[in-house]
Amino acid sequence: MTTIGYGALALALVISIYTAIASILGARRGSAKLAESAQKGIATSAVLVTLAALALFYLLLTRDFQVKYVYQHVSTYLPTIYVFSAFWAGQEGSLLLWLWLLTIFSVLIARREGGWDQELKPYVLAVLAFCQVFFASLLVFASNPFATYPFRPAEGFGLNPLLENFWMIIHPPVVFIGYAAYTVPFAFAIAALATGKLGEKWIRGIRRWNLFAWLFLGLGIIMGAWWSYQELGWGGYWGWDPVENSSLIPWLVGTAFLHSAMTQERRGMFKVWNLVLIILTFVLCIFATFVTRSGIIQSVHAFGESAIGYYFLVFLAIVLA
């Protein structure tokens, strides 16, 4: 099962690279064949990442302690409901969750036929595929959820007791839905820049995606705050954990974008400002993940110090460029 999971991720990485290139070439050359091929690439990546996610779920539920990720987050005495939440309890699983959600949202965009976004769509798919390449690269080269020991331990380490909580089941996925959903408005912003279609059409067209991402990120933050009050007794925003603060910042910028986008829709103002806001929102989502994964800040959320933080810095630099 580990071979299937890792192989699916590696193949998804290759196909995502092809999809990004085919989307751009198809748009530049006006090739319907390349554009169609890129859309099939998006769907294929989603199937492969889903296969990898199901493989990890299977390994967790069967408690295969030879798999490092399973050993570190599951034990024989851990209730089954928390075995499911162990999927996103660690670095590798949470990155796989983000990639999984991103591929699902990408399929929703790729399957949309007709409408206002046909000129932007190839570039949108290219940006989404590029983001998939980043997360798939992390999972294949730096943070493999299917890495194994040369032996089989008799017992696993299990979850941190603080994570054995009802909110652990729903809080992280809701936050990651918000993070991943913000990739879609970001992709449309880059596509608008690439095509020069900077009018009100793209702003109006992504309104639902903006509201969807904003709503889920906001709900995730509220759930996390309530959980922290229950477990650790934190009181007031300034008593929050640094990772909680870093997730609130993109939500605040996203809130500003929702308001300024309405101004552009109605009066044609703030075109540059809206591009800055939505790109900054996505960058801050990545930065929040960097804070959690790099280990540079001591936090009950953060994992140990890891070289994976450098990958996030490089990705942030590319996005900003």
Coordinates of C-alpha atoms in Angstrom, one line a residue:
M1 CA 0.0 0.0 0.0
T2 CA 2.9 2.4 0.7
T3 CA 4.2 1.7 -2.8
I4 CA 0.8 2.5 -4.3
G5 CA 0.5 5.7 -2.3
Y6 CA 3.9 7.0 -3.0
G7 CA 3.8 6.0 -6.6
A8 CA 0.4 7.8 -7.0
L9 CA 2.0 11.0 -5.6
A10 CA 5.0 10.8 -7.8
L11 CA 2.9 10.3 -10.9
A12 CA 0.6 13.2 -9.8
L13 CA 3.7 15.4 -9.7
V14 CA 4.7 14.5 -13.2
I15 CA 1.2 15.0 -14.6
S16 CA 0.8 18.3 -12.8
I17 CA 4.1 19.6 -14.4
Y18 CA 2.7 18.5 -17.8
T19 CA -0.6 20.1 -17.1
A20 CA 0.9 23.5 -16.2
I21 CA 3.0 23.5 -19.4
A22 CA 0.2 22.2 -21.6
S23 CA -2.2 24.8 -20.3
I24 CA 0.1 27.7 -21.1
L25 CA 1.1 26.4 -24.5
G26 CA -2.5 25.6 -25.4
A27 CA -3.5 29.2 -24.6
R28 CA -0.5 30.8 -26.4
R29 CA -0.9 28.6 -29.5
G30 CA -4.7 28.5 -29.5
S31 CA -4.6 24.7 -29.5
A32 CA -7.8 23.1 -28.3
K33 CA -6.1 19.8 -28.2
L34 CA -3.5 20.9 -25.7
A35 CA -6.2 22.7 -23.6
E36 CA -8.3 19.5 -23.5
S37 CA -5.2 17.5 -22.6
A38 CA -4.5 19.9 -19.7
Q39 CA -8.0 19.5 -18.4
K40 CA -7.6 15.7 -18.5
G41 CA -4.4 16.2 -16.6
I42 CA -6.2 18.1 -13.8
A43 CA -8.7 15.2 -13.5
T44 CA -6.0 12.5 -13.5
S45 CA -4.0 14.3 -10.8
A46 CA -7.1 14.5 -8.6
V47 CA -7.7 10.7 -9.1
L48 CA -4.1 9.9 -8.2
V49 CA -4.0 12.2 -5.1
T50 CA -7.3 10.7 -4.0
L51 CA -5.7 7.2 -4.3
A52 CA -2.8 8.4 -2.2
A53 CA -5.1 9.8 0.5
L54 CA -7.2 6.6 0.6
A55 CA -3.9 4.6 0.9
L56 CA -2.9 6.7 3.9
F57 CA -6.3 6.3 5.5
Y58 CA -6.1 2.6 5.1
L59 CA -2.6 2.4 6.7
L60 CA -3.8 4.5 9.6
L61 CA -6.9 2.4 10.2
T62 CA -5.0 -0.9 9.9
R63 CA -2.4 0.5 12.2
D64 CA 0.6 -0.4 10.1
F65 CA 3.3 0.8 12.5
Q66 CA 6.1 0.1 9.9
V67 CA 5.0 3.3 8.3
K68 CA 6.7 6.2 10.1
Y69 CA 3.7 8.5 9.9
V70 CA 1.3 5.8 11.3
Y71 CA 3.8 5.0 14.1
Q72 CA 4.1 8.7 15.1
H73 CA 0.4 9.5 15.3
V74 CA -1.6 6.3 16.0
S75 CA -1.6 3.6 18.6
T76 CA -3.6 0.4 19.3
Y77 CA -5.5 2.1 22.1
L78 CA -6.4 5.3 20.1
P79 CA -10.2 5.5 19.5
T80 CA -11.0 5.0 15.8
I81 CA -12.5 8.5 15.5
Y82 CA -9.2 10.0 16.3
V83 CA -7.4 7.6 13.9
F84 CA -9.2 9.5 11.2
S85 CA -8.1 12.9 12.6
A86 CA -4.5 11.5 12.7
F87 CA -4.6 12.0 8.9
W88 CA -4.1 15.7 9.4
A89 CA -2.4 15.7 12.8
G90 CA 1.1 15.6 11.3
Q91 CA 3.1 17.5 8.7
E92 CA 2.9 14.9 6.0
G93 CA -0.8 14.3 6.4
S94 CA -1.8 17.9 6.5
L95 CA 0.2 18.7 3.4
L96 CA -1.5 15.7 1.6
L97 CA -4.9 17.0 2.8
W98 CA -4.1 20.5 1.3
L99 CA -3.0 18.9 -2.0
W100 CA -6.1 16.7 -2.0
L101 CA -8.4 19.6 -1.5
L102 CA -6.6 21.7 -4.1
T103 CA -7.0 18.9 -6.8
I104 CA -10.7 18.7 -6.0
F105 CA -11.2 22.5 -6.4
S106 CA -9.1 22.4 -9.6
V107 CA -11.4 19.7 -11.1
L108 CA -14.4 21.9 -10.3
I109 CA -12.8 24.8 -12.3
A110 CA -11.7 22.5 -15.2
R111 CA -15.1 20.9 -15.6
R112 CA -16.9 24.3 -16.0
E113 CA -18.0 24.6 -19.6
G114 CA -18.8 28.0 -21.3
G115 CA -19.3 31.1 -19.3
W116 CA -17.3 34.2 -18.6
D117 CA -13.9 32.6 -17.8
Q118 CA -13.0 30.8 -21.0
E119 CA -10.2 33.2 -21.9
L120 CA -8.8 33.0 -18.4
K121 CA -9.3 29.3 -17.8
P122 CA -6.0 28.0 -19.4
Y123 CA -4.0 30.3 -17.3
V124 CA -6.1 29.5 -14.2
L125 CA -5.5 25.8 -14.7
A126 CA -1.8 26.5 -15.2
V127 CA -1.5 28.3 -11.9
L128 CA -3.5 25.7 -10.0
A129 CA -1.3 22.9 -11.5
F130 CA 1.8 24.9 -10.5
C131 CA 0.6 25.0 -6.9
Q132 CA -0.1 21.3 -7.1
V133 CA 3.5 20.8 -8.3
F134 CA 4.7 22.6 -5.2
F135 CA 2.8 20.4 -2.7
A136 CA 3.4 17.2 -4.6
S137 CA 7.1 18.0 -4.7
L138 CA 7.1 18.4 -0.9
L139 CA 5.4 15.1 -0.4
V140 CA 7.6 13.2 -2.8
F141 CA 11.0 14.7 -2.0
A142 CA 10.9 16.3 1.5
S143 CA 7.9 15.0 3.5
N144 CA 6.9 11.5 2.4
P145 CA 3.8 10.2 4.3
F146 CA 4.6 6.7 3.1
A147 CA 8.2 6.4 4.5
T148 CA 8.8 3.2 6.4
Y149 CA 11.0 1.7 9.0
P150 CA 13.1 -1.4 8.2
F151 CA 11.3 -3.1 11.1
R152 CA 7.8 -3.2 12.4
P153 CA 7.3 -1.7 15.9
A154 CA 4.8 -3.4 18.1
E155 CA 3.1 -0.2 19.3
G156 CA 2.7 3.3 17.9
F157 CA 3.4 6.6 19.7
G158 CA -0.2 7.8 19.4
L159 CA -1.6 11.3 19.3
N160 CA -0.7 14.2 21.6
P161 CA -3.3 14.2 24.4
L162 CA -4.2 17.8 23.5
L163 CA -5.3 16.6 20.0
E164 CA -7.7 14.0 21.4
N165 CA -10.5 16.4 21.2
F166 CA -13.7 16.7 19.2
W167 CA -12.5 19.9 17.5
M168 CA -9.5 18.1 16.1
I169 CA -11.8 16.1 13.9
I170 CA -13.3 19.2 12.1
H171 CA -11.1 22.3 12.9
P172 CA -8.0 21.4 10.7
P173 CA -9.9 20.3 7.6
V174 CA -12.1 23.4 7.7
V175 CA -9.0 25.7 7.9
F176 CA -7.4 23.8 5.1
I177 CA -10.5 24.1 3.0
G178 CA -10.2 27.9 3.4
Y179 CA -6.5 27.9 2.6
A180 CA -6.9 25.7 -0.5
A181 CA -10.0 27.6 -1.7
Y182 CA -8.1 30.9 -1.7
T183 CA -5.9 29.4 -4.4
V184 CA -8.7 29.7 -6.9
P185 CA -9.2 33.5 -6.6
F186 CA -5.4 33.8 -6.6
A187 CA -5.2 31.8 -9.9
F188 CA -7.8 34.0 -11.5
A189 CA -5.9 37.1 -10.4
I190 CA -2.7 35.8 -12.1
A191 CA -4.7 34.8 -15.2
A192 CA -6.2 38.3 -15.3
L193 CA -2.7 39.7 -15.2
A194 CA -1.5 37.3 -17.9
T195 CA -4.3 38.1 -20.3
G196 CA -4.7 41.8 -19.5
K197 CA -8.4 41.2 -18.7
L198 CA -8.3 43.4 -15.6
G199 CA -11.9 44.7 -15.7
E200 CA -14.8 43.8 -13.4
K201 CA -15.6 40.5 -15.0
W202 CA -13.1 38.4 -13.2
I203 CA -13.8 40.1 -9.9
R204 CA -17.5 39.4 -10.3
G205 CA -16.9 35.8 -11.4
I206 CA -14.9 34.8 -8.4
R207 CA -17.3 36.3 -5.8
R208 CA -18.6 32.8 -4.7
W209 CA -15.1 31.4 -4.4
N210 CA -14.1 34.4 -2.3
L211 CA -17.1 34.0 0.0
F212 CA -16.5 30.2 0.2
A213 CA -12.9 30.5 1.2
W214 CA -13.5 33.4 3.6
L215 CA -16.3 31.6 5.3
F216 CA -14.4 28.4 5.9
L217 CA -11.3 30.1 7.0
G218 CA -13.3 32.2 9.4
L219 CA -15.2 29.2 10.8
G220 CA -11.9 27.3 11.2
I221 CA -10.4 30.1 13.2
I222 CA -13.5 30.3 15.5
M223 CA -13.4 26.5 16.0
G224 CA -9.7 26.7 16.8
A225 CA -10.2 29.6 19.3
W226 CA -13.0 27.7 21.1
W227 CA -10.8 24.6 21.3
S228 CA -7.9 26.6 22.7
Y229 CA -10.2 28.1 25.4
Q230 CA -11.3 24.6 26.3
E231 CA -7.9 22.9 26.4
L232 CA -5.5 25.6 27.4
G233 CA -7.6 28.4 28.8
W234 CA -6.2 31.1 26.5
G235 CA -8.0 34.4 27.0
G236 CA -8.2 37.2 24.5
Y237 CA -6.5 37.6 21.1
W238 CA -3.1 38.6 22.5
G239 CA -3.0 35.4 24.4
W240 CA -3.4 33.3 21.3
D241 CA -0.8 31.0 20.0
P242 CA 1.4 32.5 17.2
V243 CA 0.0 30.0 14.6
E244 CA -3.6 31.1 15.4
N245 CA -2.5 34.7 14.8
S246 CA -0.9 33.8 11.5
S247 CA -4.1 32.2 10.3
L248 CA -6.2 35.2 11.3
I249 CA -4.1 37.6 9.2
P250 CA -5.0 36.2 5.7
W251 CA -8.6 36.2 6.9
L252 CA -8.4 39.9 7.7
V253 CA -6.8 40.7 4.3
G254 CA -9.4 38.4 2.6
T255 CA -12.1 40.4 4.4
A256 CA -10.6 43.7 3.0
F257 CA -10.6 42.1 -0.5
L258 CA -14.3 41.2 -0.2
H259 CA -15.2 44.9 0.5
S260 CA -12.9 46.5 -2.1
A261 CA -14.0 43.9 -4.7
M262 CA -17.5 45.3 -4.4
T263 CA -16.2 48.8 -5.0
Q264 CA -14.5 47.6 -8.3
E265 CA -17.7 45.8 -9.4
R266 CA -19.9 48.9 -8.9
R267 CA -17.5 51.8 -9.7
G268 CA -14.6 50.3 -11.5
M269 CA -12.1 51.4 -8.8
F270 CA -9.3 49.7 -6.9
K271 CA -8.2 47.4 -9.7
V272 CA -4.5 47.3 -8.7
W273 CA -5.5 47.3 -5.0
N274 CA -7.7 44.2 -5.5
L275 CA -4.9 42.3 -7.3
V276 CA -2.6 43.1 -4.4
L277 CA -5.1 42.1 -1.8
I278 CA -6.0 38.7 -3.3
I279 CA -2.4 37.8 -4.1
L280 CA -1.4 38.9 -0.6
T281 CA -4.2 36.8 1.0
F282 CA -2.8 33.6 -0.8
V283 CA 0.8 34.5 0.1
L284 CA -0.3 34.9 3.8
C285 CA -2.0 31.5 3.7
I286 CA 1.3 30.0 2.5
F287 CA 3.2 32.0 5.2
A288 CA 0.8 30.7 7.9
T289 CA 1.6 27.2 6.8
F290 CA 5.4 28.1 6.7
V291 CA 5.1 29.3 10.3
T292 CA 3.6 26.0 11.4
R293 CA 5.9 23.7 9.4
S294 CA 9.3 25.4 9.7
G295 CA 9.6 25.2 13.5
I296 CA 11.0 28.7 13.7
I297 CA 8.3 29.6 16.3
Q298 CA 7.6 27.6 19.4
S299 CA 3.9 26.6 19.4
V300 CA 1.6 23.8 20.4
H301 CA 0.6 23.7 16.7
A302 CA 4.1 23.7 15.2
F303 CA 6.0 20.6 14.3
G304 CA 9.7 20.1 14.9
E305 CA 12.2 22.2 13.1
S306 CA 12.4 21.0 9.5
A307 CA 14.1 21.9 6.2
I308 CA 10.7 22.0 4.7
G309 CA 10.5 25.6 5.7
Y310 CA 13.0 26.5 3.0
Y311 CA 10.8 25.0 0.4
F312 CA 8.0 27.3 1.5
L313 CA 10.3 30.4 1.4
V314 CA 11.3 29.5 -2.2
F315 CA 7.6 29.1 -3.2
L316 CA 6.7 32.4 -1.6
A317 CA 9.5 34.1 -3.5
I318 CA 8.3 32.7 -6.8
V319 CA 4.7 33.7 -6.1
L320 CA 5.6 37.2 -5.2
A321 CA 7.9 37.5 -8.2

